[in-house]
PDB file of C-alpha atoms in Angstrom:
ATOM      1  CA  MET A  15      -2.380 -21.247  16.396  1.00  0.00           C
ATOM      2  CA  ASN A  16       1.381 -20.770  16.460  1.00  0.00           C
ATOM      3  CA  ILE A  17       3.253 -17.816  14.182  1.00  0.00           C
ATOM      4  CA  ASP A  18       6.870 -18.734  14.639  1.00  0.00           C
ATOM      5  CA  SER A  19       7.743 -18.514  10.896  1.00  0.00           C
ATOM      6  CA  VAL A  20       6.565 -15.924   8.237  1.00  0.00           C
ATOM      7  CA  GLY A  21       6.492 -16.168   4.374  1.00  0.00           C
ATOM      8  CA  ILE A  22       7.019 -13.138   2.552  1.00  0.00           C
ATOM      9  CA  ILE A  23       5.697 -13.252  -0.933  1.00  0.00           C
ATOM     10  CA  GLY A  24       7.234 -10.241  -2.880  1.00  0.00           C
ATOM     11  CA  GLY A  25      10.876  -9.345  -3.089  1.00  0.00           C
ATOM     12  CA  GLY A  26      10.465  -5.808  -3.477  1.00  0.00           C
ATOM     13  CA  ALA A  27      11.335  -2.871  -1.566  1.00  0.00           C
ATOM     14  CA  TRP A  28       8.335  -3.432   0.909  1.00  0.00           C
ATOM     15  CA  GLY A  29       8.563  -7.421   1.107  1.00  0.00           C
ATOM     16  CA  THR A  30      12.409  -6.935   1.572  1.00  0.00           C
ATOM     17  CA  ALA A  31      11.856  -4.310   4.601  1.00  0.00           C
ATOM     18  CA  LEU A  32       9.101  -6.225   6.201  1.00  0.00           C
ATOM     19  CA  ALA A  33      11.197  -9.373   6.004  1.00  0.00           C
ATOM     20  CA  GLN A  34      13.683  -7.410   8.241  1.00  0.00           C
ATOM     21  CA  ALA A  35      10.920  -6.505  10.550  1.00  0.00           C
ATOM     22  CA  MET A  36       9.898  -9.811  10.985  1.00  0.00           C
ATOM     23  CA  ARG A  37      13.373 -11.047  11.815  1.00  0.00           C
ATOM     24  CA  ARG A  38      13.385  -8.229  14.533  1.00  0.00           C
ATOM     25  CA  ALA A  39      10.422  -9.392  15.609  1.00  0.00           C
ATOM     26  CA  GLY A  40      12.078 -12.998  16.143  1.00  0.00           C
ATOM     27  CA  ARG A  41      10.439 -14.913  13.427  1.00  0.00           C
ATOM     28  CA  ASP A  42      12.067 -17.303  11.052  1.00  0.00           C
ATOM     29  CA  VAL A  43      11.463 -15.526   7.506  1.00  0.00           C
ATOM     30  CA  ALA A  44      11.037 -17.249   3.959  1.00  0.00           C
ATOM     31  CA  LEU A  45      11.011 -14.485   1.285  1.00  0.00           C
ATOM     32  CA  TRP A  46       9.692 -15.702  -2.241  1.00  0.00           C
ATOM     33  CA  ALA A  47      10.719 -13.238  -5.055  1.00  0.00           C
ATOM     34  CA  ARG A  48      10.296 -13.891  -8.817  1.00  0.00           C
ATOM     35  CA  GLU A  49      13.440 -12.343  -9.910  1.00  0.00           C
ATOM     36  CA  THR A  50      16.421 -15.249  -9.654  1.00  0.00           C
ATOM     37  CA  GLU A  51      18.971 -12.283  -9.236  1.00  0.00           C
ATOM     38  CA  VAL A  52      17.276 -10.861  -6.200  1.00  0.00           C
ATOM     39  CA  VAL A  53      17.099 -14.097  -4.499  1.00  0.00           C
ATOM     40  CA  SER A  54      20.829 -14.962  -5.291  1.00  0.00           C
ATOM     41  CA  ALA A  55      21.636 -11.700  -3.747  1.00  0.00           C
ATOM     42  CA  ILE A  56      20.028 -12.050  -0.422  1.00  0.00           C
ATOM     43  CA  ASN A  57      21.512 -15.411  -0.126  1.00  0.00           C
ATOM     44  CA  ALA A  58      24.697 -14.825  -1.140  1.00  0.00           C
ATOM     45  CA  ARG A  59      25.381 -11.351  -0.201  1.00  0.00           C
ATOM     46  CA  HIS A  60      22.595 -10.345   1.924  1.00  0.00           C
ATOM     47  CA  VAL A  61      21.438  -7.263  -0.144  1.00  0.00           C
ATOM     48  CA  ASN A  62      18.863  -6.308  -2.361  1.00  0.00           C
ATOM     49  CA  ALA A  63      20.744  -3.510  -4.241  1.00  0.00           C
ATOM     50  CA  ALA A  64      17.817  -3.745  -7.034  1.00  0.00           C
ATOM     51  CA  PHE A  65      14.936  -2.586  -4.728  1.00  0.00           C
ATOM     52  CA  LEU A  66      16.318  -1.447  -1.287  1.00  0.00           C
ATOM     53  CA  PRO A  67      20.126  -0.526  -1.692  1.00  0.00           C
ATOM     54  CA  GLY A  68      22.000   0.510   1.122  1.00  0.00           C
ATOM     55  CA  VAL A  69      20.419  -1.783   3.678  1.00  0.00           C
ATOM     56  CA  ALA A  70      22.296  -4.681   4.870  1.00  0.00           C
ATOM     57  CA  LEU A  71      20.067  -7.394   5.325  1.00  0.00           C
ATOM     58  CA  ASP A  72      19.713  -9.796   8.317  1.00  0.00           C
ATOM     59  CA  GLN A  73      21.438 -12.818   7.585  1.00  0.00           C
ATOM     60  CA  GLY A  74      18.614 -15.162   8.953  1.00  0.00           C
ATOM     61  CA  ILE A  75      16.434 -14.015   5.960  1.00  0.00           C
ATOM     62  CA  ARG A  76      15.936 -17.034   3.428  1.00  0.00           C
ATOM     63  CA  ALA A  77      15.267 -15.894  -0.016  1.00  0.00           C
ATOM     64  CA  THR A  78      13.570 -18.217  -2.251  1.00  0.00           C
ATOM     65  CA  ALA A  79      12.280 -18.981  -6.083  1.00  0.00           C
ATOM     66  CA  LYS A  80       9.551 -21.717  -4.866  1.00  0.00           C
ATOM     67  CA  LEU A  81       6.440 -20.334  -3.794  1.00  0.00           C
ATOM     68  CA  GLY A  82       5.730 -23.568  -1.748  1.00  0.00           C
ATOM     69  CA  ASP A  83       8.648 -22.862   0.298  1.00  0.00           C
ATOM     70  CA  ALA A  84       6.939 -19.376   1.515  1.00  0.00           C
ATOM     71  CA  ALA A  85       3.796 -20.494   1.762  1.00  0.00           C
ATOM     72  CA  ALA A  86       4.865 -23.468   4.304  1.00  0.00           C
ATOM     73  CA  CYS A  87       5.336 -20.944   6.792  1.00  0.00           C
ATOM     74  CA  ASP A  88       2.689 -20.230   9.809  1.00  0.00           C
ATOM     75  CA  ALA A  89       1.432 -16.955   8.459  1.00  0.00           C
ATOM     76  CA  LEU A  90       2.096 -15.054   4.934  1.00  0.00           C
ATOM     77  CA  LEU A  91       2.449 -11.346   3.979  1.00  0.00           C
ATOM     78  CA  LEU A  92       1.354 -10.605   0.718  1.00  0.00           C
ATOM     79  CA  VAL A  93       3.373  -7.702  -0.651  1.00  0.00           C
ATOM     80  CA  ALA A  94       2.762  -8.099  -4.578  1.00  0.00           C
ATOM     81  CA  PRO A  95       1.732  -5.089  -6.551  1.00  0.00           C
ATOM     82  CA  ALA A  96      -1.761  -4.392  -6.239  1.00  0.00           C
ATOM     83  CA  GLN A  97      -2.791  -4.962  -9.835  1.00  0.00           C
ATOM     84  CA  HIS A  98      -0.892  -8.760  -9.594  1.00  0.00           C
ATOM     85  CA  VAL A  99      -2.257  -9.615  -6.124  1.00  0.00           C
ATOM     86  CA  ARG A 100      -5.044 -11.772  -7.995  1.00  0.00           C
ATOM     87  CA  ALA A 101      -2.597 -13.390 -10.027  1.00  0.00           C
ATOM     88  CA  VAL A 102      -0.344 -14.475  -7.253  1.00  0.00           C
ATOM     89  CA  ALA A 103      -2.707 -15.523  -4.982  1.00  0.00           C
ATOM     90  CA  HIS A 104      -4.540 -17.797  -7.696  1.00  0.00           C
ATOM     91  CA  GLU A 105      -0.704 -19.300  -7.801  1.00  0.00           C
ATOM     92  CA  LEU A 106      -0.839 -19.625  -3.804  1.00  0.00           C
ATOM     93  CA  GLN A 107      -4.510 -21.297  -3.407  1.00  0.00           C
ATOM     94  CA  PRO A 108      -3.321 -24.846  -3.586  1.00  0.00           C
ATOM     95  CA  LEU A 109      -0.416 -24.002  -1.258  1.00  0.00           C
ATOM     96  CA  LEU A 110      -2.401 -22.835   1.626  1.00  0.00           C
ATOM     97  CA  ARG A 111      -3.993 -24.634   4.615  1.00  0.00           C
ATOM     98  CA  THR A 112      -7.434 -23.705   5.955  1.00  0.00           C
ATOM     99  CA  GLY A 113      -7.319 -21.254   8.684  1.00  0.00           C
ATOM    100  CA  GLN A 114      -3.827 -19.900   7.907  1.00  0.00           C
ATOM    101  CA  PRO A 115      -3.061 -16.112   8.272  1.00  0.00           C
ATOM    102  CA  VAL A 116      -2.703 -13.847   5.174  1.00  0.00           C
ATOM    103  CA  VAL A 117      -1.753 -10.546   5.917  1.00  0.00           C
ATOM    104  CA  MET A 118      -2.518  -8.172   2.414  1.00  0.00           C
ATOM    105  CA  CYS A 119       0.096  -5.422   2.492  1.00  0.00           C
ATOM    106  CA  ALA A 120      -0.293  -4.180  -1.116  1.00  0.00           C
ATOM    107  CA  LYS A 121      -2.078  -0.642  -1.066  1.00  0.00           C
ATOM    108  CA  GLY A 122      -4.370  -0.339  -4.091  1.00  0.00           C
ATOM    109  CA  ILE A 123      -7.509  -0.952  -5.709  1.00  0.00           C
ATOM    110  CA  GLU A 124      -7.634  -3.453  -8.673  1.00  0.00           C
ATOM    111  CA  GLN A 125      -8.342  -1.641 -11.453  1.00  0.00           C
ATOM    112  CA  ALA A 126      -9.826  -3.986 -13.682  1.00  0.00           C
ATOM    113  CA  THR A 127     -12.562  -4.552 -11.047  1.00  0.00           C
ATOM    114  CA  GLY A 128     -12.664  -1.912  -8.763  1.00  0.00           C
ATOM    115  CA  GLN A 129     -12.263  -4.218  -5.976  1.00  0.00           C
ATOM    116  CA  MET A 130     -10.701  -3.788  -2.892  1.00  0.00           C
ATOM    117  CA  MET A 131      -7.670  -5.903  -2.200  1.00  0.00           C
ATOM    118  CA  GLY A 132      -9.486  -8.073   0.683  1.00  0.00           C
ATOM    119  CA  GLU A 133     -12.202  -8.812  -2.054  1.00  0.00           C
ATOM    120  CA  VAL A 134      -9.445 -10.485  -4.035  1.00  0.00           C
ATOM    121  CA  LEU A 135      -8.332 -12.447  -1.251  1.00  0.00           C
ATOM    122  CA  ALA A 136     -11.750 -13.653  -0.240  1.00  0.00           C
ATOM    123  CA  ALA A 137     -12.327 -14.798  -3.683  1.00  0.00           C
ATOM    124  CA  GLU A 138      -9.010 -16.314  -4.495  1.00  0.00           C
ATOM    125  CA  LEU A 139      -7.967 -17.663  -1.104  1.00  0.00           C
ATOM    126  CA  PRO A 140     -11.342 -18.365   0.923  1.00  0.00           C
ATOM    127  CA  GLN A 141      -9.694 -20.770   3.218  1.00  0.00           C
ATOM    128  CA  VAL A 142      -7.534 -18.104   4.892  1.00  0.00           C
ATOM    129  CA  ILE A 143      -7.744 -15.877   7.607  1.00  0.00           C
ATOM    130  CA  PRO A 144      -7.560 -12.611   5.781  1.00  0.00           C
ATOM    131  CA  ALA A 145      -5.868  -9.611   7.282  1.00  0.00           C
ATOM    132  CA  VAL A 146      -4.294  -6.153   6.475  1.00  0.00           C
ATOM    133  CA  LEU A 147      -1.536  -4.437   7.341  1.00  0.00           C
ATOM    134  CA  SER A 148      -1.142  -0.446   6.619  1.00  0.00           C
ATOM    135  CA  GLY A 149       0.153   2.548   7.594  1.00  0.00           C
ATOM    136  CA  PRO A 150       3.003   5.318   7.470  1.00  0.00           C
ATOM    137  CA  SER A 151       6.200   3.298   6.693  1.00  0.00           C
ATOM    138  CA  PHE A 152       8.548   3.985   4.048  1.00  0.00           C
ATOM    139  CA  ALA A 153      10.583   0.957   3.090  1.00  0.00           C
ATOM    140  CA  ALA A 154      13.706   2.099   3.601  1.00  0.00           C
ATOM    141  CA  ASP A 155      12.970   3.438   7.171  1.00  0.00           C
ATOM    142  CA  VAL A 156      11.784  -0.082   7.982  1.00  0.00           C
ATOM    143  CA  GLY A 157      14.733  -1.661   6.488  1.00  0.00           C
ATOM    144  CA  ARG A 158      16.911   0.221   8.603  1.00  0.00           C
ATOM    145  CA  GLY A 159      15.129  -0.637  11.856  1.00  0.00           C
ATOM    146  CA  LEU A 160      13.611   3.280  12.355  1.00  0.00           C
ATOM    147  CA  PRO A 161      10.840   3.386  14.542  1.00  0.00           C
ATOM    148  CA  ALA A 162       7.340   3.031  12.657  1.00  0.00           C
ATOM    149  CA  ALA A 163       3.804   2.049  13.852  1.00  0.00           C
ATOM    150  CA  LEU A 164       1.262   0.706  11.528  1.00  0.00           C
ATOM    151  CA  THR A 165      -2.581  -1.143  11.886  1.00  0.00           C
ATOM    152  CA  ILE A 166      -3.403  -4.375  11.181  1.00  0.00           C
ATOM    153  CA  ALA A 167      -6.804  -5.379  10.547  1.00  0.00           C
ATOM    154  CA  CYS A 168      -8.572  -8.608  11.069  1.00  0.00           C
ATOM    155  CA  ALA A 169     -12.077  -9.397  11.564  1.00  0.00           C
ATOM    156  CA  ASP A 170     -11.254 -12.079  13.765  1.00  0.00           C
ATOM    157  CA  GLU A 171     -10.418 -10.635  17.083  1.00  0.00           C
ATOM    158  CA  ALA A 172      -8.076 -13.609  18.466  1.00  0.00           C
ATOM    159  CA  ALA A 173      -6.117 -14.060  15.233  1.00  0.00           C
ATOM    160  CA  GLY A 174      -5.725 -10.177  14.770  1.00  0.00           C
ATOM    161  CA  GLN A 175      -4.158  -9.668  18.204  1.00  0.00           C
ATOM    162  CA  LEU A 176      -2.126 -12.508  17.626  1.00  0.00           C
ATOM    163  CA  LEU A 177      -0.625 -11.255  14.503  1.00  0.00           C
ATOM    164  CA  ALA A 178      -0.084  -7.872  16.141  1.00  0.00           C
ATOM    165  CA  GLU A 179       1.916  -9.630  18.954  1.00  0.00           C
ATOM    166  CA  ARG A 180       4.095 -11.660  16.660  1.00  0.00           C
ATOM    167  CA  LEU A 181       4.467  -9.484  13.895  1.00  0.00           C
ATOM    168  CA  GLY A 182       5.128  -6.372  15.889  1.00  0.00           C
ATOM    169  CA  SER A 183       8.284  -5.508  17.691  1.00  0.00           C
ATOM    170  CA  ALA A 184       9.920  -2.270  19.771  1.00  0.00           C
ATOM    171  CA  MET A 185      10.751  -0.563  16.529  1.00  0.00           C
ATOM    172  CA  PHE A 186       7.693  -1.947  14.507  1.00  0.00           C
ATOM    173  CA  ARG A 187       4.871  -1.374  16.752  1.00  0.00           C
ATOM    174  CA  LEU A 188       1.416  -2.787  15.334  1.00  0.00           C
ATOM    175  CA  TYR A 189      -2.100  -1.719  16.492  1.00  0.00           C
ATOM    176  CA  TRP A 190      -4.954  -3.947  15.794  1.00  0.00           C
ATOM    177  CA  THR A 191      -8.578  -3.134  14.849  1.00  0.00           C
ATOM    178  CA  ASN A 192     -11.224  -5.266  12.832  1.00  0.00           C
ATOM    179  CA  ASP A 193     -12.116  -2.275  10.185  1.00  0.00           C
ATOM    180  CA  LEU A 194     -10.649  -4.166   7.053  1.00  0.00           C
ATOM    181  CA  VAL A 195     -12.305  -1.614   4.656  1.00  0.00           C
ATOM    182  CA  GLY A 196     -10.870   1.422   6.317  1.00  0.00           C
ATOM    183  CA  VAL A 197      -7.427   0.083   6.752  1.00  0.00           C
ATOM    184  CA  GLU A 198      -7.200  -0.871   3.166  1.00  0.00           C
ATOM    185  CA  LEU A 199      -9.309   2.485   2.044  1.00  0.00           C
ATOM    186  CA  GLY A 200      -6.625   4.615   3.715  1.00  0.00           C
ATOM    187  CA  GLY A 201      -3.704   2.907   2.178  1.00  0.00           C
ATOM    188  CA  ALA A 202      -5.069   2.877  -1.501  1.00  0.00           C
ATOM    189  CA  VAL A 203      -6.586   6.453  -1.718  1.00  0.00           C
ATOM    190  CA  LYS A 204      -3.552   8.221  -0.400  1.00  0.00           C
ATOM    191  CA  ASN A 205      -1.407   7.244  -3.063  1.00  0.00           C
ATOM    192  CA  VAL A 206      -3.779   8.658  -5.532  1.00  0.00           C
ATOM    193  CA  LEU A 207      -3.706  11.864  -3.220  1.00  0.00           C
ATOM    194  CA  ALA A 208       0.092  11.888  -2.999  1.00  0.00           C
ATOM    195  CA  ILE A 209       0.225  12.374  -7.054  1.00  0.00           C
ATOM    196  CA  ALA A 210      -1.719  15.291  -6.391  1.00  0.00           C
ATOM    197  CA  ALA A 211       0.201  16.725  -3.790  1.00  0.00           C
ATOM    198  CA  GLY A 212       3.348  16.220  -5.814  1.00  0.00           C
ATOM    199  CA  ILE A 213       1.908  17.919  -8.780  1.00  0.00           C
ATOM    200  CA  VAL A 214       1.384  21.074  -6.404  1.00  0.00           C
ATOM    201  CA  ASP A 215       5.137  20.766  -5.366  1.00  0.00           C
ATOM    202  CA  GLY A 216       6.350  20.313  -9.075  1.00  0.00           C
ATOM    203  CA  GLN A 217       4.298  23.310 -10.284  1.00  0.00           C
ATOM    204  CA  GLY A 218       5.814  25.203  -7.273  1.00  0.00           C
ATOM    205  CA  LEU A 219       2.291  26.587  -5.756  1.00  0.00           C
ATOM    206  CA  GLY A 220       3.663  26.862  -2.565  1.00  0.00           C
ATOM    207  CA  ALA A 221       3.120  25.198   1.127  1.00  0.00           C
ATOM    208  CA  SER A 222      -0.514  26.828   1.439  1.00  0.00           C
ATOM    209  CA  ALA A 223      -1.465  25.250  -1.656  1.00  0.00           C
ATOM    210  CA  HIS A 224       0.148  21.884  -0.724  1.00  0.00           C
ATOM    211  CA  ALA A 225      -1.822  22.216   2.805  1.00  0.00           C
ATOM    212  CA  ALA A 226      -5.249  22.821   1.388  1.00  0.00           C
ATOM    213  CA  LEU A 227      -4.743  19.881  -1.070  1.00  0.00           C
ATOM    214  CA  VAL A 228      -4.214  17.698   1.639  1.00  0.00           C
ATOM    215  CA  THR A 229      -6.695  18.707   3.749  1.00  0.00           C
ATOM    216  CA  ARG A 230      -9.561  18.717   1.133  1.00  0.00           C
ATOM    217  CA  GLY A 231      -7.896  15.139  -0.029  1.00  0.00           C
ATOM    218  CA  PHE A 232      -8.286  13.963   3.330  1.00  0.00           C
ATOM    219  CA  ALA A 233     -12.054  15.242   2.984  1.00  0.00           C
ATOM    220  CA  GLU A 234     -12.533  12.892  -0.025  1.00  0.00           C
ATOM    221  CA  MET A 235     -11.093   9.944   1.421  1.00  0.00           C
ATOM    222  CA  ARG A 236     -13.539  10.347   4.456  1.00  0.00           C
ATOM    223  CA  ARG A 237     -16.535  10.826   2.016  1.00  0.00           C
ATOM    224  CA  LEU A 238     -15.385   7.313  -0.064  1.00  0.00           C
ATOM    225  CA  GLY A 239     -14.861   5.735   3.356  1.00  0.00           C
ATOM    226  CA  LYS A 240     -18.453   6.691   4.595  1.00  0.00           C
ATOM    227  CA  ALA A 241     -19.840   5.148   1.438  1.00  0.00           C
ATOM    228  CA  LEU A 242     -17.974   1.873   1.772  1.00  0.00           C
ATOM    229  CA  GLY A 243     -18.694   1.430   5.345  1.00  0.00           C
ATOM    230  CA  ALA A 244     -15.334   2.541   6.962  1.00  0.00           C
ATOM    231  CA  ARG A 245     -15.185   3.837  10.398  1.00  0.00           C
ATOM    232  CA  PRO A 246     -14.309   7.330  10.627  1.00  0.00           C
ATOM    233  CA  GLU A 247     -11.857   6.789  13.613  1.00  0.00           C
ATOM    234  CA  THR A 248     -10.108   4.273  11.404  1.00  0.00           C
ATOM    235  CA  LEU A 249      -9.491   7.008   8.792  1.00  0.00           C
ATOM    236  CA  ILE A 250      -8.069   9.535  11.137  1.00  0.00           C
ATOM    237  CA  GLY A 251      -5.703   6.838  12.592  1.00  0.00           C
ATOM    238  CA  LEU A 252      -2.422   5.430  11.201  1.00  0.00           C
ATOM    239  CA  SER A 253      -3.680   3.720   7.860  1.00  0.00           C
ATOM    240  CA  GLY A 254      -5.589   6.808   6.891  1.00  0.00           C
ATOM    241  CA  LEU A 255      -4.335  10.253   8.038  1.00  0.00           C
ATOM    242  CA  GLY A 256      -1.042   9.017   9.328  1.00  0.00           C
ATOM    243  CA  ASP A 257      -0.069   7.589   6.003  1.00  0.00           C
ATOM    244  CA  LEU A 258      -1.616  10.280   3.833  1.00  0.00           C
ATOM    245  CA  ILE A 259       0.496  12.820   5.662  1.00  0.00           C
ATOM    246  CA  LEU A 260       3.693  10.685   5.496  1.00  0.00           C
ATOM    247  CA  THR A 261       3.068  10.167   1.462  1.00  0.00           C
ATOM    248  CA  CYS A 262       2.009  13.733   0.834  1.00  0.00           C
ATOM    249  CA  GLY A 263       5.160  15.020   2.519  1.00  0.00           C
ATOM    250  CA  SER A 264       8.305  13.569   1.467  1.00  0.00           C
ATOM    251  CA  PRO A 265       9.710  12.570  -2.342  1.00  0.00           C
ATOM    252  CA  GLN A 266      10.595   9.424  -1.188  1.00  0.00           C
ATOM    253  CA  SER A 267       7.097   8.736  -1.971  1.00  0.00           C
ATOM    254  CA  ARG A 268       7.042   6.974  -5.327  1.00  0.00           C
ATOM    255  CA  ASN A 269       3.808   8.511  -5.794  1.00  0.00           C
ATOM    256  CA  MET A 270       4.628  12.159  -4.928  1.00  0.00           C
ATOM    257  CA  SER A 271       7.827  11.800  -6.612  1.00  0.00           C
ATOM    258  CA  LEU A 272       5.702  10.901  -9.639  1.00  0.00           C
ATOM    259  CA  GLY A 273       3.445  13.874  -9.012  1.00  0.00           C
ATOM    260  CA  ARG A 274       6.350  16.448  -9.134  1.00  0.00           C
ATOM    261  CA  ALA A 275       7.426  15.015 -12.293  1.00  0.00           C
ATOM    262  CA  LEU A 276       4.255  15.525 -13.916  1.00  0.00           C
ATOM    263  CA  GLY A 277       3.989  19.174 -12.160  1.00  0.00           C
ATOM    264  CA  ARG A 278       7.438  20.087 -13.562  1.00  0.00           C
ATOM    265  CA  GLY A 279       6.105  19.274 -17.103  1.00  0.00           C
ATOM    266  CA  GLU A 280       7.456  15.405 -17.808  1.00  0.00           C
ATOM    267  CA  THR A 281       4.956  13.040 -19.528  1.00  0.00           C
ATOM    268  CA  LEU A 282       4.088   9.860 -17.684  1.00  0.00           C
ATOM    269  CA  PRO A 283       6.169   7.773 -19.637  1.00  0.00           C
ATOM    270  CA  GLN A 284       8.901   9.968 -18.816  1.00  0.00           C
ATOM    271  CA  ALA A 285       8.056  10.150 -15.353  1.00  0.00           C
ATOM    272  CA  LEU A 286       7.797   6.496 -15.142  1.00  0.00           C
ATOM    273  CA  ALA A 287      10.993   5.465 -17.269  1.00  0.00           C
ATOM    274  CA  GLY A 288      13.462   3.530 -15.335  1.00  0.00           C
ATOM    275  CA  LYS A 289      11.591   2.838 -12.342  1.00  0.00           C
ATOM    276  CA  LEU A 290      11.564  -0.782 -11.532  1.00  0.00           C
ATOM    277  CA  ALA A 291       9.016  -0.249  -8.328  1.00  0.00           C
ATOM    278  CA  VAL A 292       5.353  -0.006  -9.078  1.00  0.00           C
ATOM    279  CA  THR A 293       3.795   3.616  -8.677  1.00  0.00           C
ATOM    280  CA  GLU A 294       0.332   2.374  -7.437  1.00  0.00           C
ATOM    281  CA  GLY A 295      -1.502   5.669  -7.507  1.00  0.00           C
ATOM    282  CA  VAL A 296      -1.338   5.674 -11.393  1.00  0.00           C
ATOM    283  CA  TYR A 297      -3.639   2.277 -11.612  1.00  0.00           C
ATOM    284  CA  THR A 298      -5.554   3.107  -8.209  1.00  0.00           C
ATOM    285  CA  ALA A 299      -6.640   6.541  -9.637  1.00  0.00           C
ATOM    286  CA  ALA A 300      -8.726   4.970 -12.186  1.00  0.00           C
ATOM    287  CA  ALA A 301     -10.405   2.857  -9.820  1.00  0.00           C
ATOM    288  CA  VAL A 302     -11.229   5.360  -7.375  1.00  0.00           C
ATOM    289  CA  ARG A 303     -12.734   7.266  -9.839  1.00  0.00           C
ATOM    290  CA  ARG A 304     -14.869   4.361 -11.058  1.00  0.00           C
ATOM    291  CA  ILE A 305     -16.091   3.825  -7.584  1.00  0.00           C
ATOM    292  CA  ALA A 306     -16.713   7.588  -6.826  1.00  0.00           C
ATOM    293  CA  ASP A 307     -18.605   7.939 -10.458  1.00  0.00           C
ATOM    294  CA  ASP A 308     -20.706   4.720  -9.524  1.00  0.00           C
ATOM    295  CA  LYS A 309     -21.644   5.876  -6.038  1.00  0.00           C
ATOM    296  CA  SER A 310     -22.357   9.168  -6.882  1.00  0.00           C
ATOM    297  CA  ILE A 311     -19.244  10.336  -4.557  1.00  0.00           C
ATOM    298  CA  ASP A 312     -17.867  13.950  -4.867  1.00  0.00           C
ATOM    299  CA  MET A 313     -14.184  13.590  -5.457  1.00  0.00           C
ATOM    300  CA  PRO A 314     -12.737  16.171  -7.720  1.00  0.00           C
ATOM    301  CA  ILE A 315      -9.278  16.030  -6.753  1.00  0.00           C
ATOM    302  CA  CYS A 316      -8.890  12.026  -7.219  1.00  0.00           C
ATOM    303  CA  ALA A 317     -10.736  12.717 -10.591  1.00  0.00           C
ATOM    304  CA  ALA A 318      -8.421  15.329 -11.824  1.00  0.00           C
ATOM    305  CA  VAL A 319      -5.352  13.093 -11.091  1.00  0.00           C
ATOM    306  CA  CYS A 320      -7.490  10.368 -13.052  1.00  0.00           C
ATOM    307  CA  ASP A 321      -7.940  12.991 -15.867  1.00  0.00           C
ATOM    308  CA  ILE A 322      -3.907  14.046 -16.132  1.00  0.00           C
ATOM    309  CA  ILE A 323      -2.708  10.454 -16.085  1.00  0.00           C
ATOM    310  CA  ASP A 324      -4.857   9.300 -18.552  1.00  0.00           C
ATOM    311  CA  GLY A 325      -4.201  12.609 -20.874  1.00  0.00           C
ATOM    312  CA  ARG A 326      -7.749  13.934 -20.780  1.00  0.00           C
ATOM    313  CA  THR A 327      -6.671  17.394 -19.344  1.00  0.00           C
ATOM    314  CA  SER A 328      -3.268  19.262 -18.755  1.00  0.00           C
ATOM    315  CA  VAL A 329      -1.977  20.163 -15.257  1.00  0.00           C
ATOM    316  CA  LYS A 330      -2.585  23.440 -15.491  1.00  0.00           C
ATOM    317  CA  ASP A 331      -6.304  23.143 -16.321  1.00  0.00           C
ATOM    318  CA  ALA A 332      -6.826  20.447 -13.879  1.00  0.00           C
ATOM    319  CA  ILE A 333      -5.687  22.979 -11.234  1.00  0.00           C
ATOM    320  CA  GLY A 334      -7.659  26.064 -12.629  1.00  0.00           C
ATOM    321  CA  GLN A 335     -10.867  23.728 -12.656  1.00  0.00           C
ATOM    322  CA  LEU A 336     -10.117  22.906  -9.071  1.00  0.00           C
ATOM    323  CA  MET A 337      -9.667  26.443  -7.999  1.00  0.00           C
ATOM    324  CA  GLN A 338     -13.142  27.431  -9.792  1.00  0.00           C
ATOM    325  CA  ARG A 339     -15.637  24.991  -8.184  1.00  0.00           C
ATOM    326  CA  PRO A 340     -18.736  26.530  -6.867  1.00  0.00           C
ATOM    327  CA  LEU A 341     -18.143  27.649  -3.448  1.00  0.00           C
ATOM    328  CA  LYS A 342     -19.788  25.766  -0.813  1.00  0.00           C
ATOM    329  CA  ALA A 343     -19.512  24.847   3.316  1.00  0.00           C
ATOM    330  CA  GLU A 344     -16.450  23.132   4.300  1.00  0.00           C
ATOM    331  CA  ASP A 345     -18.104  20.385   5.707  1.00  0.00           C
TER     332      ASP A 345
END
C-alpha cells in the first residue's frame, strides 16, 4: 500500500491545518469543501480566511468541490463535524476502494445514537481500513507549522505504522496505537470538560477551582473509558490527558471559549452567535450523559454541563450542586 496522496474531507480550520501538515510531510493534497468560496480562496489566493485566517497556505494544496477528487487519493482524512460524519461518509461510500485507509479526525460522539465516530465509520464505510487521529493540537498552531504531537490509532498494525510514517513529519509527530476507543474517547470527552473549565474561568472562580475541575473531569473520562474498553495508558497519553490539558487551558479552544461566555452570564444562543466553526462539546455533552446513564457511570461534571446547555439548571446552581456532593474517597 502506497500513501503518496491524501484527500482531506472538510475545509474548516482543522481540515485546512491538516492539509498544511500533509504538504509538509511531502504528500499531494486534495482538500474537499462544501463552501465554494473556500475552494476559490484556497486555489486562487492560497488562504482560507473564513476558517483559518492569517495563515498563508502551501500553494500545492488543491481545493475541490468534487468529493470524488479527494476520494481518489491513497488515504483520506475525514474532518467533517462529528454530527455530520455519517452523512458525509454515506456520500463517500460508493467512491472508496476496499482497503483504502480513512482516518477519522472529528472529535465527538453522535448525539442521535450515542455512537462513537469509529462505529459510524464501520457502519457507513465497512470496506475501508479505519483509523483515528487525535491529540493536543490547535488548528492555528498546526497550520503555521508549529510543533505538535498526536496519536494515530489503527487496529491494523502495519497500516497504522505506515500512516504514522507517511502522514507525520518533523513538526507533526505521530505516535501509533491500536486502541481506537481510547483515542476517540479522549478527543470527545475533553470537549465537554473544556466547556466546564471555561465556565469556571468565566465565573472568576480562580486557578485552584480550575485545577480541581480538570483533575476531577479526567477521573470521569477514565471511568467512562474503563466501561467502554479503553486502555488506561491511552487516556493518560496525548489523545486523553494531553488534549484535555490543552483544551481546558486556553481560550483558543472553541469549547472553553463557549464555557467562559456561559460563565459570564451569556445564554447559549448568545455564546454561539456569529460562530462559523462547530463547538463539538455542545452536542457531545448529551451523548456522554446518555452513555453514562445507560451504564450507571458517575460523571457529575459532564452531567452538569449537559444540564446547563439544555437549560435545566443555571451555572450557579450547577456549581453549588457539584460542591455539595457527598464526600468520598478520591479514587
